[in-house]
mmCIF file of C-alpha atoms in Angstrom:
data_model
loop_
_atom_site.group_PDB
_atom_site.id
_atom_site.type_symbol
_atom_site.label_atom_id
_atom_site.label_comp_id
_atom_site.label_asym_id
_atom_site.label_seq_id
_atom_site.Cartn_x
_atom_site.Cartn_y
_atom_site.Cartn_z
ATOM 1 C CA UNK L 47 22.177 8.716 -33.380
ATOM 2 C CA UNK L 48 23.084 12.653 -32.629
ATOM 3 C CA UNK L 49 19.730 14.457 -32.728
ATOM 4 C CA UNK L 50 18.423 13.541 -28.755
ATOM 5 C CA UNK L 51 16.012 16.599 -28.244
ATOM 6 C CA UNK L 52 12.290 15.894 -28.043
ATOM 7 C CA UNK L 53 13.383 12.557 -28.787
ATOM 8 C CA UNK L 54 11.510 9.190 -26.994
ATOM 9 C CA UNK L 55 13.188 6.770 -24.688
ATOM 10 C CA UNK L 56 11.916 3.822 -22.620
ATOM 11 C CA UNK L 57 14.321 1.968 -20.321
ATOM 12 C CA UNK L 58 13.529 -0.864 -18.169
ATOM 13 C CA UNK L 59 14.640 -1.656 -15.103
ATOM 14 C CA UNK L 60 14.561 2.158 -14.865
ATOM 15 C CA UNK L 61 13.500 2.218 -11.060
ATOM 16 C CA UNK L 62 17.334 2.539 -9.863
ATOM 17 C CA UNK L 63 20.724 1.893 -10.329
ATOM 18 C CA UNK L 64 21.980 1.790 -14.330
ATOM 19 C CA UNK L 65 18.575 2.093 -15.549
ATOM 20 C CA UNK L 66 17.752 4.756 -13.492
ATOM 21 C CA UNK L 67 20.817 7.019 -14.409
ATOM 22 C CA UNK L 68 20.424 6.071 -18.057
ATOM 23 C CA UNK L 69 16.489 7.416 -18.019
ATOM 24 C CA UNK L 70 18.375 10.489 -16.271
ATOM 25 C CA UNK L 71 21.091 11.175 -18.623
ATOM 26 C CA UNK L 72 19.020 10.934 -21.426
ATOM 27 C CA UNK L 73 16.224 12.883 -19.842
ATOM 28 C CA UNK L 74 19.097 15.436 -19.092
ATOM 29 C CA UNK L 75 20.019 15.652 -23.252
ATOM 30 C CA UNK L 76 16.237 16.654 -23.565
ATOM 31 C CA UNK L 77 14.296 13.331 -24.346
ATOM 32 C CA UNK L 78 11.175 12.381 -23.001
ATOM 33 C CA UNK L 79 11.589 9.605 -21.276
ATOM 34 C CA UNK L 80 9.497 6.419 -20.052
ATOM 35 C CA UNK L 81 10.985 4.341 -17.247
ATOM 36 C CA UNK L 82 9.684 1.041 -16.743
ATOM 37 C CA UNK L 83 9.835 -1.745 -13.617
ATOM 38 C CA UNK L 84 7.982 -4.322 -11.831
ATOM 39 C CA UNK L 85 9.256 -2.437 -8.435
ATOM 40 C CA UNK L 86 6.276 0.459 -8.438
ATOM 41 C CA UNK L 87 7.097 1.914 -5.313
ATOM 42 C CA UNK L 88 10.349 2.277 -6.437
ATOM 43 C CA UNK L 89 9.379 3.895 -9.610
ATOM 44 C CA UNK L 90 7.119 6.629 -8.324
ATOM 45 C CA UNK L 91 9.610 7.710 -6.023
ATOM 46 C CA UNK L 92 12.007 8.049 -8.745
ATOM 47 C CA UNK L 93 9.716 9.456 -11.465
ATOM 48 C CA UNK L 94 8.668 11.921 -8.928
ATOM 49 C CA UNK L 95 12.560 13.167 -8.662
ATOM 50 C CA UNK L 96 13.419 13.407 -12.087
ATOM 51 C CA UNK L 97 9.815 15.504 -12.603
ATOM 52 C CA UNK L 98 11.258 18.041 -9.470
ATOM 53 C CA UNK L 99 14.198 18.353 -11.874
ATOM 54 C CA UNK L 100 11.571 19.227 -14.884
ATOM 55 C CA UNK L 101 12.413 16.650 -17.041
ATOM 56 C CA UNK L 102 10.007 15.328 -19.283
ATOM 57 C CA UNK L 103 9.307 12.053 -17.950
ATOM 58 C CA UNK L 104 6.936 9.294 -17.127
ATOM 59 C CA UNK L 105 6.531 5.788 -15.074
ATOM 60 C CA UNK L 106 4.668 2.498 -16.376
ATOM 61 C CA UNK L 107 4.894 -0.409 -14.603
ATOM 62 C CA UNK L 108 5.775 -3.188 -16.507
ATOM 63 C CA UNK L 109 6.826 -7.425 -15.776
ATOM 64 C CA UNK L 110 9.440 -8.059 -18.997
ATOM 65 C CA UNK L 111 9.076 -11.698 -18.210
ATOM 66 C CA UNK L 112 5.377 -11.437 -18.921
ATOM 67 C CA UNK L 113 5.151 -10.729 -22.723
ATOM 68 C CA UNK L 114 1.935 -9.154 -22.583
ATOM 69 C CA UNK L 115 3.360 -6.975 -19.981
ATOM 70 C CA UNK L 116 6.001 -5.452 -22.587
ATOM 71 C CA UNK L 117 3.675 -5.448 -25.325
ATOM 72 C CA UNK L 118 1.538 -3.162 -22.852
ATOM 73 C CA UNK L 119 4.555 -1.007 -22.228
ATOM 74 C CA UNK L 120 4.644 -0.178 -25.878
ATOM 75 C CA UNK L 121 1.417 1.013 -26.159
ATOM 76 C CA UNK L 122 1.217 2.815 -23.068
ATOM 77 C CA UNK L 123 4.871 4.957 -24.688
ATOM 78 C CA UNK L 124 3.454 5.244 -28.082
ATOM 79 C CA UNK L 125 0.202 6.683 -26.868
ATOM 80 C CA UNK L 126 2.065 8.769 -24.062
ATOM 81 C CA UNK L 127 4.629 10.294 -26.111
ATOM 82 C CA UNK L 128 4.114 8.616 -30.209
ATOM 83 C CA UNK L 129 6.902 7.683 -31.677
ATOM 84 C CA UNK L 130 9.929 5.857 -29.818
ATOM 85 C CA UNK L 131 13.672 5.737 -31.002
ATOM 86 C CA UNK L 132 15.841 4.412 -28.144
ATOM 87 C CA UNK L 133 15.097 1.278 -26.425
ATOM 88 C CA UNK L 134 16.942 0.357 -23.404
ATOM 89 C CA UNK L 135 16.388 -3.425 -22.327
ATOM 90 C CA UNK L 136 17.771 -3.033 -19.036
ATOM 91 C CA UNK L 137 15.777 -5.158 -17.062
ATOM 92 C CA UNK L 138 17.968 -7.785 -14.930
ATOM 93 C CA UNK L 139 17.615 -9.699 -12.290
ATOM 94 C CA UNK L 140 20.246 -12.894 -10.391
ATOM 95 C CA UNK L 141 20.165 -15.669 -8.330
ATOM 96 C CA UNK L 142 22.531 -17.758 -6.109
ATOM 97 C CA UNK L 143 22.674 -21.748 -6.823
ATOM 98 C CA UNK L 144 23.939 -22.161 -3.868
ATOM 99 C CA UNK L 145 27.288 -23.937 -5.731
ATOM 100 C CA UNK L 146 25.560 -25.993 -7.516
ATOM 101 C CA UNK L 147 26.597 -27.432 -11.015
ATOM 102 C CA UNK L 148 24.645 -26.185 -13.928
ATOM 103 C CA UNK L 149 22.561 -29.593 -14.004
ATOM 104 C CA UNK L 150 21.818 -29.650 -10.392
ATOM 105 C CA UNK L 151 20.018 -25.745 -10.490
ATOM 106 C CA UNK L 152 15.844 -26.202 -10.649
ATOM 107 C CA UNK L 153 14.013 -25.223 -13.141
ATOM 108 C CA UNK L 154 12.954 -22.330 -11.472
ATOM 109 C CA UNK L 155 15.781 -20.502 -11.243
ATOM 110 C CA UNK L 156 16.293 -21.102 -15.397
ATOM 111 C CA UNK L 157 12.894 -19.869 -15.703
ATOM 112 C CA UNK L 158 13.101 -17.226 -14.026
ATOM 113 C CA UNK L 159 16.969 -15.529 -14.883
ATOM 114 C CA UNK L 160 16.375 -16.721 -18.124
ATOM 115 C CA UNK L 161 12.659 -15.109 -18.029
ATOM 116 C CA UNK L 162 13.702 -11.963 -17.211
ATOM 117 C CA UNK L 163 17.344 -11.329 -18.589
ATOM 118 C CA UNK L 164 17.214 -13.047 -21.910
ATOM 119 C CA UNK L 165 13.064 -13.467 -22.890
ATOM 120 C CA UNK L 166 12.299 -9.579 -21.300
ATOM 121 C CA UNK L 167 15.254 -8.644 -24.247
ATOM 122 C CA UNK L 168 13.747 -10.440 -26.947
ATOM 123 C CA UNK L 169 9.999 -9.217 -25.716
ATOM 124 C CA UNK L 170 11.603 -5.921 -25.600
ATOM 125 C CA UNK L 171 13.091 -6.122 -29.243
ATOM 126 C CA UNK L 172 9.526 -8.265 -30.663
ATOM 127 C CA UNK L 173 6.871 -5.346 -29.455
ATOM 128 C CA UNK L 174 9.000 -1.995 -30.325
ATOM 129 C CA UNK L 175 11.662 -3.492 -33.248
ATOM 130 C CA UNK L 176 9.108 -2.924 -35.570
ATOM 131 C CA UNK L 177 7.588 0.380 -34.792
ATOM 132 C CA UNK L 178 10.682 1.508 -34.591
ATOM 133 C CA UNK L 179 11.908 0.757 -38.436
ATOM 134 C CA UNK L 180 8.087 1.602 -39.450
ATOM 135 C CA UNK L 181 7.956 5.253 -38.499
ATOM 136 C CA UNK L 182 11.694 5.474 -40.042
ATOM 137 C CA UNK L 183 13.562 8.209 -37.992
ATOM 138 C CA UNK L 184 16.765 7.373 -36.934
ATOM 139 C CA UNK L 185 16.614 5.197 -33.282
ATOM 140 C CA UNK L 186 19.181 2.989 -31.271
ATOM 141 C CA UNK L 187 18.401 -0.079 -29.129
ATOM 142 C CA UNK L 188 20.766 -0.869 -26.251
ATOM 143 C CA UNK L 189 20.562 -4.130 -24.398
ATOM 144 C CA UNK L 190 22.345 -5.121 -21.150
ATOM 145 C CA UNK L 191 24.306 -7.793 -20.560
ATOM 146 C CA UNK L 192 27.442 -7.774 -18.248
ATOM 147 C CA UNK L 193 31.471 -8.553 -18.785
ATOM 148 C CA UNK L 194 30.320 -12.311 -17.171
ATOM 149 C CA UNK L 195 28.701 -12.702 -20.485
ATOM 150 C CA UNK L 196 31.997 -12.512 -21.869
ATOM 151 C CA UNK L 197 34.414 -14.134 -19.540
ATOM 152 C CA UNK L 198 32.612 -17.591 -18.255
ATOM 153 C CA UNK L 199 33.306 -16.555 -14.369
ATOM 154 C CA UNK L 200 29.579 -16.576 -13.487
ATOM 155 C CA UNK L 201 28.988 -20.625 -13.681
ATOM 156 C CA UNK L 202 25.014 -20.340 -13.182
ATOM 157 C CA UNK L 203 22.446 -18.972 -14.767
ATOM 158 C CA UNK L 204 22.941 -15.138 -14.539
ATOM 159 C CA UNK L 205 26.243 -15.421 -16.753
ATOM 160 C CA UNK L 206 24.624 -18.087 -19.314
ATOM 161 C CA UNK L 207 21.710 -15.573 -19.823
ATOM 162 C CA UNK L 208 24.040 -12.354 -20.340
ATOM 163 C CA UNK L 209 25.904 -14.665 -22.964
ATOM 164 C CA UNK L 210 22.924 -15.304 -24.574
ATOM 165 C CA UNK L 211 21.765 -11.536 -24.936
ATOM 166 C CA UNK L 212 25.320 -10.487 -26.362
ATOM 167 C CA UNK L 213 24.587 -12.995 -28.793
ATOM 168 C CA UNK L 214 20.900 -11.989 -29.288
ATOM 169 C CA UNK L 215 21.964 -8.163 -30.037
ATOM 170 C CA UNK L 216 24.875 -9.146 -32.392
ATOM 171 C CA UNK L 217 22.163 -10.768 -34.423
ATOM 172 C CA UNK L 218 19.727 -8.116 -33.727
ATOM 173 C CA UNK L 219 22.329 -5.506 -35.491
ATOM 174 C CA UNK L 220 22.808 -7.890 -38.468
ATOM 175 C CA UNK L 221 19.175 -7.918 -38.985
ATOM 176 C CA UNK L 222 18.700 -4.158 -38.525
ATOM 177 C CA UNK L 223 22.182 -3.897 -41.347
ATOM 178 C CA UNK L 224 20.641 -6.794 -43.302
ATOM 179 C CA UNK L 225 16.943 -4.453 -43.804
ATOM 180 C CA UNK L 226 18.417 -0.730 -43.962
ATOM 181 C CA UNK L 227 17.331 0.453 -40.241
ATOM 182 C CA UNK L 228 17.921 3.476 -39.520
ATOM 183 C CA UNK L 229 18.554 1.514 -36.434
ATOM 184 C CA UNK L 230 21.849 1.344 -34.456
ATOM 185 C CA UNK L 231 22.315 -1.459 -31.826
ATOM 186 C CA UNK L 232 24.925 -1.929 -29.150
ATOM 187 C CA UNK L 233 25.311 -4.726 -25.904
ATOM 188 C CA UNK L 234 26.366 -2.949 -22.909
ATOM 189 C CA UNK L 235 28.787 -5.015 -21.083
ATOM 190 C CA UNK L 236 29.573 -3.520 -17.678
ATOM 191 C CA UNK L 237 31.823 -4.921 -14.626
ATOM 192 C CA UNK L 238 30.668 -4.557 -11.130
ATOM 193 C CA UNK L 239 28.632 -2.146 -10.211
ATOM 194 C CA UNK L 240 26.822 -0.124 -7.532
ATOM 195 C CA UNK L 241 23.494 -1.794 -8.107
ATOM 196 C CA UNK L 242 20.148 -3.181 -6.291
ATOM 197 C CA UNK L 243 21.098 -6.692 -7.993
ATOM 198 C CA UNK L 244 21.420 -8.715 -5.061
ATOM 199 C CA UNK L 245 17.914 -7.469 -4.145
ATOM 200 C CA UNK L 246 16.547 -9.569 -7.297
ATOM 201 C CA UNK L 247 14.586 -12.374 -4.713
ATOM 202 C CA UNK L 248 12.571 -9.223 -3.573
ATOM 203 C CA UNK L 249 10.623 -8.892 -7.209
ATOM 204 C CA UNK L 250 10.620 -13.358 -7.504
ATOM 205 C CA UNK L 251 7.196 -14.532 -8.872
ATOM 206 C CA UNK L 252 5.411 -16.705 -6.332
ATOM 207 C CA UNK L 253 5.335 -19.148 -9.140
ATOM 208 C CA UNK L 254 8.752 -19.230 -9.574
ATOM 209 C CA UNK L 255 10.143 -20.054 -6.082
ATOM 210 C CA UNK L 256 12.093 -22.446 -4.656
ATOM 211 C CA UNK L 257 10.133 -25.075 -2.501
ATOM 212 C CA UNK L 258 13.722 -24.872 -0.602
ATOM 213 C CA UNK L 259 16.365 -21.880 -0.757
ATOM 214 C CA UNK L 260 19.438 -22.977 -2.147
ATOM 215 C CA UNK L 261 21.356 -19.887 -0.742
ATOM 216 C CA UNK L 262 22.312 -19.636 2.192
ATOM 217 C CA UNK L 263 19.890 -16.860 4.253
ATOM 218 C CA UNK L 264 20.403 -13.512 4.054
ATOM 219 C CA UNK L 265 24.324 -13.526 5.164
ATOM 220 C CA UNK L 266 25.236 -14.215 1.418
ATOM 221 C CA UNK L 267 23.046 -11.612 -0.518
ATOM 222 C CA UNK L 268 24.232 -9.033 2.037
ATOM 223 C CA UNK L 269 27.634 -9.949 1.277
ATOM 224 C CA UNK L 270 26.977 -9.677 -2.707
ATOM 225 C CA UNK L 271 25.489 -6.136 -1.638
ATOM 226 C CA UNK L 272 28.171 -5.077 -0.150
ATOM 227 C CA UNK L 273 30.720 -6.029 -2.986
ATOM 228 C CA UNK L 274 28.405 -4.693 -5.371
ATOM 229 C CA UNK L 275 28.146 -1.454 -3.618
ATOM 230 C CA UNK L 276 32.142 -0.792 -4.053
ATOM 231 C CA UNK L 277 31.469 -0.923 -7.347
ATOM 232 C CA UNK L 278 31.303 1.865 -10.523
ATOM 233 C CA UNK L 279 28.555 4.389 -9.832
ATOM 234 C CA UNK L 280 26.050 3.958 -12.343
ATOM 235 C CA UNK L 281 26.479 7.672 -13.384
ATOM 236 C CA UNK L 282 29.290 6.708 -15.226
ATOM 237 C CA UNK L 283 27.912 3.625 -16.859
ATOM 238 C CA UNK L 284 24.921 6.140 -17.770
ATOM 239 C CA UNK L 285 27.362 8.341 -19.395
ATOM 240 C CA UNK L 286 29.693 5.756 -21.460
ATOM 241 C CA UNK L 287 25.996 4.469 -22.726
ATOM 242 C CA UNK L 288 25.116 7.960 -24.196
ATOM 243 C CA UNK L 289 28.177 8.316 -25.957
ATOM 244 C CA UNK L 290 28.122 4.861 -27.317
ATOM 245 C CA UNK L 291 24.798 5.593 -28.623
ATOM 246 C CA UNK L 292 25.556 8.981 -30.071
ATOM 247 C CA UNK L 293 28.573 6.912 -31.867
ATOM 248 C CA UNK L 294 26.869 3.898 -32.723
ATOM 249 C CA UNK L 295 29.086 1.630 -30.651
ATOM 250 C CA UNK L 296 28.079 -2.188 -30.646
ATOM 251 C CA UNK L 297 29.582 -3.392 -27.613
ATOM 252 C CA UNK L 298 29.987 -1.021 -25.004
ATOM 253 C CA UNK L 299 32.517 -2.135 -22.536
ATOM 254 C CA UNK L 300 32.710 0.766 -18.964
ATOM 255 C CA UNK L 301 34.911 -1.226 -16.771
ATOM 256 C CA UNK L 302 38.582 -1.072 -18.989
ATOM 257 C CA UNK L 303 40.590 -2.991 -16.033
ATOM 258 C CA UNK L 304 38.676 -6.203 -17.719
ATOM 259 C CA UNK L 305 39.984 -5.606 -21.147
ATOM 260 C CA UNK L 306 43.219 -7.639 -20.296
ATOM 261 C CA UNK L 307 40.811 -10.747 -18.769
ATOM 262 C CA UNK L 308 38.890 -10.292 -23.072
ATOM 263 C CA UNK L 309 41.992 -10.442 -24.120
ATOM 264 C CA UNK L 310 43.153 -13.919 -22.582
ATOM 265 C CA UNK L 311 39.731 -15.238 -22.730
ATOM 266 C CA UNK L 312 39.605 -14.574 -26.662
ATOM 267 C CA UNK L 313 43.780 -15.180 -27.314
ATOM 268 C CA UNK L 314 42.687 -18.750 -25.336
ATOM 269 C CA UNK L 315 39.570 -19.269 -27.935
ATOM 270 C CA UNK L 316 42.038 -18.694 -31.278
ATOM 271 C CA UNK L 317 44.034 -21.214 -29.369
ATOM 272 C CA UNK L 318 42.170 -24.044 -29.647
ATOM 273 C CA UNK L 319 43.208 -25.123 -26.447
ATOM 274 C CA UNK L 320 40.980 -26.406 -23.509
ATOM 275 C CA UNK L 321 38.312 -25.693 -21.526
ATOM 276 C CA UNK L 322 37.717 -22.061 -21.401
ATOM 277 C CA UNK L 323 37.759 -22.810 -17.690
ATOM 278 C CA UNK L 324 41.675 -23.152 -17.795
ATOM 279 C CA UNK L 325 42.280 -20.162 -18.549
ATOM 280 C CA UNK L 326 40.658 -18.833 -15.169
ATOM 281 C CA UNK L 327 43.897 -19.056 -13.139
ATOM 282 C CA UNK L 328 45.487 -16.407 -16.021
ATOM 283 C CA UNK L 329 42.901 -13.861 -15.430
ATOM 284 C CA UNK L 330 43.558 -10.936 -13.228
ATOM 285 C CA UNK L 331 41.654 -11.135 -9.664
ATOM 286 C CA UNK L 332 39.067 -9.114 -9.843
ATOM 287 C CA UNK L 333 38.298 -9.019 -6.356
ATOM 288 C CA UNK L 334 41.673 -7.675 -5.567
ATOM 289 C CA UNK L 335 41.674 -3.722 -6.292
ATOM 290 C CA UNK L 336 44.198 -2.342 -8.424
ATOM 291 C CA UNK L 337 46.701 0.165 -8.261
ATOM 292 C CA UNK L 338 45.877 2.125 -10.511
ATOM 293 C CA UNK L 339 42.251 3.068 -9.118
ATOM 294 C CA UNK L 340 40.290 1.571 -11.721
ATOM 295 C CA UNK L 341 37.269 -0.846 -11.083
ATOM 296 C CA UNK L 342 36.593 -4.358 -12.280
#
């Protein structure tokens, strides 16, 4: 996709951090734009920024694990603005199990990561996939899912539901080849980044938690902040997006001091050795910063 001007975007999770500078940068290439989160307060306060700036842009609140929710975000765009040609499912969310194996986690916490990061994708893709091939002008749909999707280093939910998106947009792009789209489709895949993600338990449904905590108190989502906060700014995630969209790249990788951890995790699959596990002690540490300045 070249042609951004007077274009339509809608990005969730748009109320900070990579969906907020994503909603910015395209808003900055001339689109009108539509950012979407559960966190209102949030929103407003960044809507009411980017308008200061004069871009054209709007705020709908929106729930992607509540599929009605997302199917009212689409009509809310499409009357707002009409037609809408890039989708960013950006919505994401964690949780901490506490070190617990996968079969010890509650349901709850599958529910609800797997509510929000994998169903709010496919929601996203079921209400605007096929507007988007019916009005025909060209469009690109960009869903996140993180390098842990890749590289099995995240052993709990969060990493099994970023798997399962990379593998829900590599079908997604066969389907778009498979019916003549005008359609591009790429994963984003970033490392660590400067995000509100360890803030996730503020926006958990009522429904949805935890009759105990598994985590322990505030100490270890502070902790996660903190890490998280020496991370990429999400300017620069924002701008490797728009130029993977503009060159209709599937996976878009923004952290390159992982590409030697792809390449052992991948060499380990042709293998056909063990557990992907063993291959954890060949991986660089990515909590150890490198030399040369760049950021897992």
């Amino acid at each position: 996709m070249k042609d951004f001007n007077s274009k339509t975007a809608v990005v969730t999770g748009a109320a900070s951090g990579i969906g907020l500078s994503i909603a910015k940068k395209l808003a900055e290439e001339g689109m009108q734009v539509v950012l979407s989160d559960i966190d209102k307060v949030s929103l407003e306060e960044s809507v009411k920024k980017l308008k200061q700036n004069k871009y054209n842009v709007t705020g709908i609140t929106a729930n992607v694990l509540d599929k009605n929710s997302v199917e009212l975000l689409f009509e809310s765009s499409v009357e707002r603005y009409g037609n809408i040609h890039i989708l960013c499912n950006n919505a994401g969310i964690t949780s901490d199990p506490g070190g617990k194996a996968i079969w010890e986690i509650e349901k709850q916490d599958w529910d609800w990561i797997m509510g929000v990061n994998f169903y709010g994708v496919l929601y996203g893709l079921q209400a605007f996939v096929p507007h988007m091939i019916e009005h025909g002008e060209n469009g690109h749909i960009v869903n996140t899912a993180s390098l842990v999707g890749l590289i099995p280093i995240s052993r709990d939910p969060y990493g099994i539901s970023k798997k399962s998106t990379i593998a829900l947009t590599e079908y997604l792009s066969l389907d778009l080849i498979q019916r003549n789209a005008n359609i591009g489709a790429s994963v984003l895949c970033p490392g660590f980044t400067n995000t509100n993600l360890a803030k996730s338990e503020n926006n958990r449904p009522k429904d949805l938690k935890l009759n105990n905590t598994i985590h322990n108190g505030d100490t270890e989502w502070d902790e996660l902040d903190t890490f998280l906060k020496q991370g990429k700014d999400p300017k620069e995630i924002a701008e490797t997006v728009y130029e993977g969209i503009k060159e209709n790249i599937f996976y878009i990788f923004t952290h390159p001091a992982w590409d030697n951890n792809i390449r052992i995790y991948l060499e380990g699959i042709l293998s056909r050795g063990e557990s992907p596990y063993s291959l954890m002690n060949q991986l660089d540490d990515f909590l150890t910063p490198r030399e040369d300045g760049e950021q897992y």
